[in-house]
């Protein structure tokens, strides 16, 4: 079976929604469950509740063709489905372990509704061994099918994934789930559940390792007077290394990398395995954020108390409105803690009263307003619009024109010409 399956997708979030849309585009009939009233209302009204390039168009297309519809409850979606995809959140607990209450809650809810032979597919990132728990709760065959999509390119990643991983003790069931994606043309890796679950954590831990490596390397470049951009160019042409995921920045964030590295460390500890390398990767990420804060202090002339600092960008990366575990919001809050008046602008955050994660920060309507009276401005998210600002105008509204470019997005020569003192990451 390559097309025409009846599929339920539980959860219309950053993973569930692109997954449901892609499966519908592959020719399956998909029912997607979303229990949040506001989100459900938006979806049935044809609105997309998250910022994600191309998702609105894809949803409109598959809904119009009858390939996708939305319902309120997981039980309703699961009724009559041959495959039920779990795409619910698995938040991090304070100790770094994974909170499985949503996965277990949904598993309990759908258990009564499952048709004989229905397969439960777990896309949520879960600790190694969770598939067996879900199997126990649902009494169905469970296939682990980890998701590798990135926010901001979720549609492309869902329609054309680099690979599809399916893991189950029943390899036939795993293969059937893999075949649902055959239209994508992606290589299929069929394995056992524990291995599939481990692949997801290993991928994100490796990506985090690359990023922490390049951020530490940037620090070294500053110490020895090298330019990290050319160092990365020299590294990247080696095909064993490649160019991807080697842009230094204010640290890595988002809903996956921080949570999954913490979870993997926890899993390793529980298994009695000392994953010291991963601990160092996580701690280097905290240092990366702190180094940006130190740079702001330096360019602003020292003590930040009583000074104003402008912040450009609040999301954890460009192309999304997601601020979960965003290095940008962490740096903004830290600057406020150090006594600065922080004026921030992000294209996805409306001006006005600060949301809870930005308490103490003034949210401004544009990049210029954020710099009014500032002793320094720090660019934290690589939004394209920051490249084309009128920097003379920016300098005019600032108390003193100083800029920390934590994404190496801007041209230092042009900025110095506009009167700025400029500090990038890993550049002399
Ligand atoms: C990540 C994984 O890439 C994806 O496979 C998984 O399914 C979910 O987690 P995402 O959270 O969308 O995806 O973000 P990603 O694009 O991986 O970026 C993670 C963080 O690293 C961001 O804070 C980003 O700004 C930072 N980053 C990324 C860099 O600082 N430099 C880079 O070169 C790349």
XYZ file of N, CA and C and ligand atoms in Angstrom, residues 147-152 163 200 204 207 211 214-215 243-257 260 316-318 325 327 382 407, ligand 1:
142
model
N 10.684 12.055 13.950
C 10.530 13.173 13.023
C 11.794 14.025 13.034
N 12.235 14.420 11.850
C 13.463 15.214 11.772
C 13.213 16.599 11.181
N 11.931 17.012 11.049
C 11.679 18.296 10.371
C 12.181 19.469 11.211
N 12.585 20.524 10.483
C 13.027 21.752 11.149
C 11.934 22.787 11.060
N 11.766 23.566 12.095
C 10.818 24.669 12.017
C 11.321 25.643 10.962
N 10.397 26.234 10.229
C 10.782 27.184 9.182
C 10.913 26.510 7.827
N 15.592 11.133 5.099
C 15.406 9.697 5.328
C 14.138 9.501 6.141
N 16.850 9.253 16.760
C 16.359 10.632 16.894
C 17.243 11.434 17.860
N 19.923 14.707 16.964
C 19.888 16.042 17.578
C 21.115 16.306 18.445
N 23.923 17.234 16.024
C 23.764 18.608 15.525
C 24.177 19.611 16.604
N 27.239 22.443 16.576
C 27.014 23.864 16.884
C 27.873 24.316 18.062
N 31.427 24.738 16.846
C 31.735 25.953 16.088
C 31.672 27.189 16.980
N 30.812 27.159 17.993
C 30.757 28.315 18.905
C 32.018 28.409 19.767
N 29.375 21.944 5.143
C 29.170 23.331 5.584
C 28.002 23.497 6.560
N 27.094 22.523 6.552
C 25.851 22.716 7.300
C 26.069 22.750 8.810
N 25.254 23.542 9.466
C 25.233 23.591 10.931
C 26.571 24.017 11.510
N 27.243 24.918 10.822
C 28.518 25.424 11.337
C 28.523 26.948 11.348
N 27.323 27.538 11.480
C 27.290 29.007 11.622
C 27.299 29.336 13.115
N 28.352 30.042 13.582
C 28.361 30.375 15.008
C 27.239 31.360 15.336
N 26.820 31.355 16.576
C 25.720 32.228 16.973
C 25.666 32.385 18.479
N 24.498 32.824 18.976
C 24.374 33.049 20.420
C 24.039 31.767 21.182
N 24.269 30.619 20.554
C 23.907 29.340 21.180
C 22.712 28.756 20.477
N 22.535 27.444 20.645
C 21.418 26.772 19.976
C 20.230 26.667 20.914
N 19.041 26.793 20.304
C 17.833 26.720 21.127
C 16.734 25.999 20.377
N 15.492 26.352 20.717
C 14.343 25.737 20.054
C 13.708 24.672 20.915
N 12.688 24.046 20.339
C 11.909 23.105 21.144
C 12.551 21.728 21.179
N 13.569 21.490 20.345
C 14.106 20.120 20.261
C 15.522 19.962 20.802
N 16.482 20.715 20.242
C 17.880 20.455 20.590
C 18.132 20.532 22.105
N 16.179 17.563 23.825
C 16.625 16.221 23.469
C 18.037 15.921 23.985
N 14.016 31.775 18.284
C 15.262 30.996 18.442
C 16.046 30.889 17.145
N 15.369 31.187 16.027
C 16.038 31.308 14.719
C 15.065 32.061 13.821
N 15.505 32.429 12.622
C 14.618 33.141 11.707
C 13.647 32.164 11.049
N 12.758 28.181 24.472
C 14.210 28.023 24.717
C 15.000 28.816 23.676
N 17.743 31.384 22.588
C 18.922 32.071 23.129
C 18.690 33.580 23.146
N 18.673 35.841 13.011
C 19.184 36.209 11.688
C 18.077 36.583 10.690
N 25.092 36.881 15.013
C 24.886 35.907 13.930
C 25.829 36.158 12.753
C 15.988 20.721 15.072
C 16.580 19.661 14.145
O 17.352 20.305 13.119
C 15.469 18.821 13.524
O 16.016 17.793 12.721
C 14.617 18.221 14.649
O 13.528 17.496 14.108
C 14.105 19.305 15.580
O 15.203 20.088 16.065
P 14.766 23.087 14.807
O 14.490 23.058 16.277
O 13.680 23.524 13.892
O 15.216 21.630 14.289
O 16.013 24.062 14.624
P 17.395 24.027 13.829
O 17.261 24.590 12.482
O 18.005 22.695 13.930
O 18.238 25.071 14.711
C 18.512 24.800 16.077
C 19.282 25.919 16.706
O 20.602 25.970 16.194
C 18.696 27.307 16.469
O 18.806 28.045 17.665
C 19.566 27.880 15.367
O 19.610 29.283 15.370
C 20.906 27.278 15.730
N 21.828 27.164 14.578
C 21.554 26.332 13.544
C 23.009 27.901 14.594
O 23.288 28.658 15.531
N 23.886 27.748 13.545
C 23.642 26.911 12.492
O 24.500 26.798 11.599
C 22.440 26.179 12.487
